[in-house]
Structure formats: structure tokens, C-alpha cells
PDB file of C-alpha atoms in Angstrom:
ATOM      1  CA  UNK A   1      67.543  81.418 108.388  1.00  0.00           C
ATOM      2  CA  UNK A   2      70.777  82.787 109.500  1.00  0.00           C
ATOM      3  CA  UNK A   3      73.007  83.150 106.363  1.00  0.00           C
ATOM      4  CA  UNK A   4      76.285  83.974 105.032  1.00  0.00           C
ATOM      5  CA  UNK A   5      75.677  85.498 101.169  1.00  0.00           C
ATOM      6  CA  UNK A   6      78.679  85.636  98.365  1.00  0.00           C
ATOM      7  CA  UNK A   7      78.117  87.228  94.627  1.00  0.00           C
ATOM      8  CA  UNK A   8      79.323  85.897  92.567  1.00  0.00           C
ATOM      9  CA  UNK A   9      79.703  82.471  93.507  1.00  0.00           C
ATOM     10  CA  UNK A  10      82.126  81.436  90.077  1.00  0.00           C
ATOM     11  CA  UNK A  11      83.870  84.307  88.121  1.00  0.00           C
ATOM     12  CA  UNK A  12      86.204  83.635  85.213  1.00  0.00           C
ATOM     13  CA  UNK A  13      88.006  87.247  84.646  1.00  0.00           C
ATOM     14  CA  UNK A  14      91.225  88.507  82.479  1.00  0.00           C
ATOM     15  CA  UNK A  15      94.294  89.989  84.236  1.00  0.00           C
ATOM     16  CA  UNK A  16      93.327  93.753  84.950  1.00  0.00           C
ATOM     17  CA  UNK A  17      90.381  93.786  85.019  1.00  0.00           C
ATOM     18  CA  UNK A  18      88.851  95.251  87.818  1.00  0.00           C
ATOM     19  CA  UNK A  19      86.531  92.737  89.975  1.00  0.00           C
ATOM     20  CA  UNK A  20      84.648  92.595  93.696  1.00  0.00           C
ATOM     21  CA  UNK A  21      83.181  90.004  95.192  1.00  0.00           C
ATOM     22  CA  UNK A  22      80.743  91.104  97.596  1.00  0.00           C
ATOM     23  CA  UNK A  23      79.999  89.471 100.835  1.00  0.00           C
ATOM     24  CA  UNK A  24      77.070  89.962 103.184  1.00  0.00           C
ATOM     25  CA  UNK A  25      75.409  88.681 106.718  1.00  0.00           C
ATOM     26  CA  UNK A  26      72.766  88.583 108.430  1.00  0.00           C
ATOM     27  CA  UNK A  27      73.616  88.143 111.960  1.00  0.00           C
ATOM     28  CA  UNK A  28      74.531  91.101 113.045  1.00  0.00           C
ATOM     29  CA  UNK A  29      78.458  89.798 113.319  1.00  0.00           C
ATOM     30  CA  UNK A  30      81.368  92.437 114.423  1.00  0.00           C
ATOM     31  CA  UNK A  31      83.654  90.442 112.760  1.00  0.00           C
ATOM     32  CA  UNK A  32      84.040  89.807 109.448  1.00  0.00           C
ATOM     33  CA  UNK A  33      87.403  87.832 107.064  1.00  0.00           C
ATOM     34  CA  UNK A  34      88.100  87.058 103.712  1.00  0.00           C
ATOM     35  CA  UNK A  35      91.021  84.285 103.530  1.00  0.00           C
ATOM     36  CA  UNK A  36      91.957  81.871  99.470  1.00  0.00           C
ATOM     37  CA  UNK A  37      92.172  78.333  99.661  1.00  0.00           C
ATOM     38  CA  UNK A  38      94.371  76.632  97.582  1.00  0.00           C
ATOM     39  CA  UNK A  39      95.666  73.174  96.947  1.00  0.00           C
ATOM     40  CA  UNK A  40      97.997  72.072  99.466  1.00  0.00           C
ATOM     41  CA  UNK A  41      98.016  75.519 101.597  1.00  0.00           C
ATOM     42  CA  UNK A  42      94.343  75.204 103.378  1.00  0.00           C
ATOM     43  CA  UNK A  43      93.181  78.263 104.139  1.00  0.00           C
ATOM     44  CA  UNK A  44      94.967  82.101 103.775  1.00  0.00           C
ATOM     45  CA  UNK A  45      93.838  85.390 105.709  1.00  0.00           C
ATOM     46  CA  UNK A  46      93.459  87.849 103.680  1.00  0.00           C
ATOM     47  CA  UNK A  47      91.931  90.007 105.336  1.00  0.00           C
ATOM     48  CA  UNK A  48      89.996  91.406 108.695  1.00  0.00           C
ATOM     49  CA  UNK A  49      87.511  93.801 109.627  1.00  0.00           C
ATOM     50  CA  UNK A  50      86.229  94.304 113.923  1.00  0.00           C
ATOM     51  CA  UNK A  51      83.522  96.691 112.945  1.00  0.00           C
ATOM     52  CA  UNK A  52      81.971  99.378 110.351  1.00  0.00           C
ATOM     53  CA  UNK A  53      85.507 101.501 109.360  1.00  0.00           C
ATOM     54  CA  UNK A  54      87.759  99.127 110.656  1.00  0.00           C
ATOM     55  CA  UNK A  55      89.930  96.785 108.769  1.00  0.00           C
ATOM     56  CA  UNK A  56      93.427  95.074 109.114  1.00  0.00           C
ATOM     57  CA  UNK A  57      95.469  93.259 106.983  1.00  0.00           C
ATOM     58  CA  UNK A  58      95.687  89.759 107.591  1.00  0.00           C
ATOM     59  CA  UNK A  59      97.923  86.660 106.278  1.00  0.00           C
ATOM     60  CA  UNK A  60      97.834  87.247 101.921  1.00  0.00           C
ATOM     61  CA  UNK A  61      96.666  91.115 101.215  1.00  0.00           C
ATOM     62  CA  UNK A  62      98.697  91.537  98.553  1.00  0.00           C
ATOM     63  CA  UNK A  63      96.385  92.962  95.571  1.00  0.00           C
ATOM     64  CA  UNK A  64      93.111  93.223  97.562  1.00  0.00           C
ATOM     65  CA  UNK A  65      91.333  95.174  98.598  1.00  0.00           C
ATOM     66  CA  UNK A  66      88.341  95.406 101.534  1.00  0.00           C
ATOM     67  CA  UNK A  67      86.541  98.052 102.847  1.00  0.00           C
ATOM     68  CA  UNK A  68      83.322  97.566 105.806  1.00  0.00           C
ATOM     69  CA  UNK A  69      80.822 100.285 105.796  1.00  0.00           C
ATOM     70  CA  UNK A  70      78.061  98.359 106.528  1.00  0.00           C
ATOM     71  CA  UNK A  71      77.658  95.542 109.405  1.00  0.00           C
ATOM     72  CA  UNK A  72      76.483  93.734 107.124  1.00  0.00           C
ATOM     73  CA  UNK A  73      78.882  93.836 104.526  1.00  0.00           C
ATOM     74  CA  UNK A  74      82.258  93.055 103.224  1.00  0.00           C
ATOM     75  CA  UNK A  75      82.900  93.108  99.606  1.00  0.00           C
ATOM     76  CA  UNK A  76      86.393  92.021  98.652  1.00  0.00           C
ATOM     77  CA  UNK A  77      88.080  94.431  95.760  1.00  0.00           C
ATOM     78  CA  UNK A  78      90.706  93.253  93.567  1.00  0.00           C
ATOM     79  CA  UNK A  79      91.546  96.784  91.630  1.00  0.00           C
ATOM     80  CA  UNK A  80      93.801  94.984  88.825  1.00  0.00           C
ATOM     81  CA  UNK A  81      93.485  91.092  88.793  1.00  0.00           C
ATOM     82  CA  UNK A  82      96.689  88.627  88.220  1.00  0.00           C
ATOM     83  CA  UNK A  83      96.097  84.036  87.043  1.00  0.00           C
ATOM     84  CA  UNK A  84      98.253  84.393  91.089  1.00  0.00           C
ATOM     85  CA  UNK A  85      95.321  85.594  91.996  1.00  0.00           C
ATOM     86  CA  UNK A  86      92.911  82.824  90.918  1.00  0.00           C
ATOM     87  CA  UNK A  87      91.790  81.023  93.817  1.00  0.00           C
ATOM     88  CA  UNK A  88      88.791  80.322  95.946  1.00  0.00           C
ATOM     89  CA  UNK A  89      87.790  82.460  97.997  1.00  0.00           C
ATOM     90  CA  UNK A  90      85.650  82.161 101.919  1.00  0.00           C
ATOM     91  CA  UNK A  91      84.235  86.043 103.725  1.00  0.00           C
ATOM     92  CA  UNK A  92      83.651  84.300 107.208  1.00  0.00           C
ATOM     93  CA  UNK A  93      81.930  86.051 109.403  1.00  0.00           C
ATOM     94  CA  UNK A  94      81.042  85.557 113.930  1.00  0.00           C
ATOM     95  CA  UNK A  95      81.652  87.630 116.756  1.00  0.00           C
ATOM     96  CA  UNK A  96      83.344  88.804 119.318  1.00  0.00           C
ATOM     97  CA  UNK A  97      82.439  86.866 122.203  1.00  0.00           C
ATOM     98  CA  UNK A  98      84.203  84.606 123.937  1.00  0.00           C
ATOM     99  CA  UNK A  99      83.166  81.658 121.573  1.00  0.00           C
ATOM    100  CA  UNK A 100      84.880  83.650 118.396  1.00  0.00           C
ATOM    101  CA  UNK A 101      82.934  81.061 116.370  1.00  0.00           C
ATOM    102  CA  UNK A 102      84.220  81.552 112.812  1.00  0.00           C
ATOM    103  CA  UNK A 103      80.706  81.272 110.130  1.00  0.00           C
ATOM    104  CA  UNK A 104      81.302  80.901 106.619  1.00  0.00           C
ATOM    105  CA  UNK A 105      79.489  81.639 102.915  1.00  0.00           C
ATOM    106  CA  UNK A 106      79.136  78.992 100.244  1.00  0.00           C
ATOM    107  CA  UNK A 107      82.820  80.722  98.664  1.00  0.00           C
ATOM    108  CA  UNK A 108      83.951  82.379  95.308  1.00  0.00           C
ATOM    109  CA  UNK A 109      85.638  80.526  93.002  1.00  0.00           C
ATOM    110  CA  UNK A 110      87.896  82.665  90.483  1.00  0.00           C
ATOM    111  CA  UNK A 111      89.600  82.238  87.152  1.00  0.00           C
ATOM    112  CA  UNK A 112      91.318  84.814  86.313  1.00  0.00           C
ATOM    113  CA  UNK A 113      93.383  84.284  82.296  1.00  0.00           C
TER     114      UNK A 113
ATOM    115  CA  UNK B   1     104.309  82.642 114.847  1.00  0.00           C
ATOM    116  CA  UNK B   2     101.670  80.086 115.311  1.00  0.00           C
ATOM    117  CA  UNK B   3     101.429  77.372 113.901  1.00  0.00           C
ATOM    118  CA  UNK B   4      99.097  74.212 112.675  1.00  0.00           C
ATOM    119  CA  UNK B   5     100.881  70.731 111.774  1.00  0.00           C
ATOM    120  CA  UNK B   6      97.841  68.596 110.113  1.00  0.00           C
ATOM    121  CA  UNK B   7      99.918  65.653 109.709  1.00  0.00           C
ATOM    122  CA  UNK B   8      98.664  63.918 106.877  1.00  0.00           C
ATOM    123  CA  UNK B   9      97.356  65.836 103.425  1.00  0.00           C
ATOM    124  CA  UNK B  10      95.334  62.443 103.083  1.00  0.00           C
ATOM    125  CA  UNK B  11      93.457  59.450 104.507  1.00  0.00           C
ATOM    126  CA  UNK B  12      92.098  56.626 103.036  1.00  0.00           C
ATOM    127  CA  UNK B  13      90.239  54.880 104.814  1.00  0.00           C
ATOM    128  CA  UNK B  14      87.190  52.137 104.958  1.00  0.00           C
ATOM    129  CA  UNK B  15      83.246  51.986 105.340  1.00  0.00           C
ATOM    130  CA  UNK B  16      82.882  51.640 109.120  1.00  0.00           C
ATOM    131  CA  UNK B  17      86.484  51.493 110.462  1.00  0.00           C
ATOM    132  CA  UNK B  18      87.644  54.032 112.327  1.00  0.00           C
ATOM    133  CA  UNK B  19      89.936  56.908 111.939  1.00  0.00           C
ATOM    134  CA  UNK B  20      92.145  59.834 113.608  1.00  0.00           C
ATOM    135  CA  UNK B  21      92.864  62.921 111.847  1.00  0.00           C
ATOM    136  CA  UNK B  22      95.571  64.287 113.330  1.00  0.00           C
ATOM    137  CA  UNK B  23      97.142  67.921 114.673  1.00  0.00           C
ATOM    138  CA  UNK B  24      99.911  69.914 116.395  1.00  0.00           C
ATOM    139  CA  UNK B  25      99.965  72.929 116.875  1.00  0.00           C
ATOM    140  CA  UNK B  26     102.624  74.873 118.670  1.00  0.00           C
ATOM    141  CA  UNK B  27     102.250  77.340 120.439  1.00  0.00           C
ATOM    142  CA  UNK B  28     103.484  79.121 124.561  1.00  0.00           C
ATOM    143  CA  UNK B  29     100.209  80.868 125.725  1.00  0.00           C
ATOM    144  CA  UNK B  30      96.560  79.313 126.532  1.00  0.00           C
ATOM    145  CA  UNK B  31      94.634  78.653 122.269  1.00  0.00           C
ATOM    146  CA  UNK B  32      91.159  78.045 121.502  1.00  0.00           C
ATOM    147  CA  UNK B  33      90.891  74.311 118.672  1.00  0.00           C
ATOM    148  CA  UNK B  34      88.452  74.223 116.106  1.00  0.00           C
ATOM    149  CA  UNK B  35      87.529  71.461 113.980  1.00  0.00           C
ATOM    150  CA  UNK B  36      86.251  72.635 110.157  1.00  0.00           C
ATOM    151  CA  UNK B  37      84.973  70.106 107.653  1.00  0.00           C
ATOM    152  CA  UNK B  38      84.391  70.726 104.033  1.00  0.00           C
ATOM    153  CA  UNK B  39      82.296  68.392 101.560  1.00  0.00           C
ATOM    154  CA  UNK B  40      82.892  68.958  98.141  1.00  0.00           C
ATOM    155  CA  UNK B  41      82.116  71.943  96.461  1.00  0.00           C
ATOM    156  CA  UNK B  42      81.025  74.187 100.019  1.00  0.00           C
ATOM    157  CA  UNK B  43      81.768  76.225 102.534  1.00  0.00           C
ATOM    158  CA  UNK B  44      83.448  75.578 105.946  1.00  0.00           C
ATOM    159  CA  UNK B  45      81.884  73.504 108.998  1.00  0.00           C
ATOM    160  CA  UNK B  46      82.790  73.980 112.221  1.00  0.00           C
ATOM    161  CA  UNK B  47      82.198  70.109 112.693  1.00  0.00           C
ATOM    162  CA  UNK B  48      83.811  70.978 116.900  1.00  0.00           C
ATOM    163  CA  UNK B  49      85.500  72.969 118.998  1.00  0.00           C
ATOM    164  CA  UNK B  50      87.594  73.539 122.337  1.00  0.00           C
ATOM    165  CA  UNK B  51      87.963  76.479 124.080  1.00  0.00           C
ATOM    166  CA  UNK B  52      88.005  75.308 127.884  1.00  0.00           C
ATOM    167  CA  UNK B  53      87.068  72.567 130.682  1.00  0.00           C
ATOM    168  CA  UNK B  54      87.022  68.622 129.485  1.00  0.00           C
ATOM    169  CA  UNK B  55      89.875  67.838 127.133  1.00  0.00           C
ATOM    170  CA  UNK B  56      87.320  65.505 125.568  1.00  0.00           C
ATOM    171  CA  UNK B  57      85.215  67.348 123.212  1.00  0.00           C
ATOM    172  CA  UNK B  58      81.997  65.949 121.612  1.00  0.00           C
ATOM    173  CA  UNK B  59      80.778  66.916 117.663  1.00  0.00           C
ATOM    174  CA  UNK B  60      78.318  66.683 115.340  1.00  0.00           C
ATOM    175  CA  UNK B  61      77.897  63.556 113.097  1.00  0.00           C
ATOM    176  CA  UNK B  62      79.534  61.162 115.339  1.00  0.00           C
ATOM    177  CA  UNK B  63      83.387  63.634 115.771  1.00  0.00           C
ATOM    178  CA  UNK B  64      85.126  63.833 118.578  1.00  0.00           C
ATOM    179  CA  UNK B  65      88.756  65.472 119.415  1.00  0.00           C
ATOM    180  CA  UNK B  66      91.430  65.137 122.348  1.00  0.00           C
ATOM    181  CA  UNK B  67      92.818  68.386 124.248  1.00  0.00           C
ATOM    182  CA  UNK B  68      96.182  67.284 124.614  1.00  0.00           C
ATOM    183  CA  UNK B  69      98.237  70.176 126.501  1.00  0.00           C
ATOM    184  CA  UNK B  70     101.224  68.532 126.742  1.00  0.00           C
ATOM    185  CA  UNK B  71     101.923  67.220 123.164  1.00  0.00           C
ATOM    186  CA  UNK B  72     100.294  70.144 122.179  1.00  0.00           C
ATOM    187  CA  UNK B  73      97.518  68.202 119.776  1.00  0.00           C
ATOM    188  CA  UNK B  74      94.172  68.014 119.148  1.00  0.00           C
ATOM    189  CA  UNK B  75      93.652  64.796 116.739  1.00  0.00           C
ATOM    190  CA  UNK B  76      89.873  64.746 115.477  1.00  0.00           C
ATOM    191  CA  UNK B  77      88.373  60.647 115.677  1.00  0.00           C
ATOM    192  CA  UNK B  78      85.731  58.634 114.645  1.00  0.00           C
ATOM    193  CA  UNK B  79      85.468  55.070 115.866  1.00  0.00           C
ATOM    194  CA  UNK B  80      82.997  54.429 112.564  1.00  0.00           C
ATOM    195  CA  UNK B  81      83.199  56.662 109.577  1.00  0.00           C
ATOM    196  CA  UNK B  82      80.493  56.649 106.727  1.00  0.00           C
ATOM    197  CA  UNK B  83      81.069  57.220 102.845  1.00  0.00           C
ATOM    198  CA  UNK B  84      79.398  60.889 103.550  1.00  0.00           C
ATOM    199  CA  UNK B  85      82.400  61.470 105.903  1.00  0.00           C
ATOM    200  CA  UNK B  86      84.512  61.681 102.450  1.00  0.00           C
ATOM    201  CA  UNK B  87      85.120  65.056 103.162  1.00  0.00           C
ATOM    202  CA  UNK B  88      88.274  67.546 103.480  1.00  0.00           C
ATOM    203  CA  UNK B  89      89.158  68.365 107.411  1.00  0.00           C
ATOM    204  CA  UNK B  90      90.706  71.890 109.146  1.00  0.00           C
ATOM    205  CA  UNK B  91      91.885  72.505 112.203  1.00  0.00           C
ATOM    206  CA  UNK B  92      92.418  75.671 112.573  1.00  0.00           C
ATOM    207  CA  UNK B  93      93.720  77.677 116.239  1.00  0.00           C
ATOM    208  CA  UNK B  94      93.244  81.135 118.058  1.00  0.00           C
ATOM    209  CA  UNK B  95      95.527  81.877 120.306  1.00  0.00           C
ATOM    210  CA  UNK B  96      94.307  83.762 123.753  1.00  0.00           C
ATOM    211  CA  UNK B  97      92.137  86.922 122.422  1.00  0.00           C
ATOM    212  CA  UNK B  98      93.914  87.609 119.414  1.00  0.00           C
ATOM    213  CA  UNK B  99      91.043  87.562 116.388  1.00  0.00           C
ATOM    214  CA  UNK B 100      92.824  85.774 114.061  1.00  0.00           C
ATOM    215  CA  UNK B 101      92.534  81.616 113.266  1.00  0.00           C
ATOM    216  CA  UNK B 102      94.906  79.983 112.073  1.00  0.00           C
ATOM    217  CA  UNK B 103      93.993  76.601 109.838  1.00  0.00           C
ATOM    218  CA  UNK B 104      96.235  73.383 108.432  1.00  0.00           C
ATOM    219  CA  UNK B 105      96.356  72.688 105.121  1.00  0.00           C
ATOM    220  CA  UNK B 106      94.507  70.297 105.757  1.00  0.00           C
ATOM    221  CA  UNK B 107      93.030  66.249 105.194  1.00  0.00           C
ATOM    222  CA  UNK B 108      91.400  64.771 102.883  1.00  0.00           C
ATOM    223  CA  UNK B 109      89.544  61.843 104.361  1.00  0.00           C
ATOM    224  CA  UNK B 110      88.145  59.198 101.575  1.00  0.00           C
ATOM    225  CA  UNK B 111      86.220  56.636 102.301  1.00  0.00           C
ATOM    226  CA  UNK B 112      85.497  53.616 100.467  1.00  0.00           C
ATOM    227  CA  UNK B 113      82.461  51.204 100.333  1.00  0.00           C
TER     228      UNK B 113
END
């Protein structure tokens, strides 16, 4: 079954404590991306990756890091989380063909106290 | 910069009534257009997409959308809604060959009995 998985699904943490949210896909997609969703703001892109070892900033990259060491994984790293990073995070993947459709993971709800 | 405007943040309707969710975009070049649905506590799921060809696009769950290039619109319609259609709907645009998917802020559709 084609899947995009995220872990954890829910996380409550404190300011400054480093955390990683994992994203994994089994569809052999080249493109992977992270979004955050906030009420009234829709989805905003944080980072994306076109292939292994290729990453680039989206609209709101401050305070986040990513890596793409393997095609299937695209972890999102918050080195020093702050309360304004409390949000719902989605990983998305897609092929680099003309459809450019994106498949979304189930989301990770992060609360930073 | 490219933008997507969803004109209504909330749309309440009664069951079996028709509904139209509006989406306008700004772009001077050709675009690819998408509608995604997010059911409560879930990720985003593709409803339909316009890549080229016929301007009337049919999607899942009885939804359809019409691409209007002169009005730069891509409104989503359903002739008769069900309670189960209650969800948040996002319009998204990808410009040309660019990878970035730009989302609108979403429209919450509430279907009442």
C-alpha cells in the first residue's frame, strides 16, 4: 500500500529541546516537502527536496532544518523549538512528472510550551 | 508573487443543497490547479486537478470544478452535499514547471441536517 508516514503524530515539548519529526514514503518519489498548517493561514511550505542531498527553502524555513540522505526519508529538525512553532505539520511527496501531484502524510501536531 | 484566494473562509449549507467553493489565483503564466480536502483530524486528500484539456474537471465524491482562464478562477461545485462532506477544502496552484504548490487559506464547509 502506498504510504506517507509521519512520527510522532502528537508531540508536546518545551522550549529549546531539540526534536525531530520523521517522514517516510514507499512510493519512490523524488520530491518531498514539509508544510505547516495554522488556522487562517492555510498551508505554508517550510522546506522541500527534489532528490537525495538536494534541499531548498520554502516560504517559512526559519527555525527548521531538513536532510535528505535517503530517497524515502525526509526528517524535519527543530534544533531549538519555540512556542511560535506550535502547529500542525504535514509531509508531502510526489513524482517529478507532469502531474506533480502531492501525497500527504497524516500530520504531526506539535505543541511547544 | 503567485497567490491563491479562497473567498469564503466558512460555508454552511444544508444537506442535499448545492454548494460552490470559490477559488481565484493570480498568475500570468499557465498553471496547474488542484483542490484538496481535509477531513477532521486527517491529512490532505486530492479531490481533483486541472492540468490541461477540458476545463470541466470531475473529481471524487461527486465534486467537479471549472477552470476559467479569463477570470483566473477554479471554483469547486457539488450539486447535492452530504453530511460526510463536512471538511476543510484547499485550493492550490502550481505555476508552470515550478515545484512549489501554493495553497489558499482554506474554506470550511459545514453540512447541516
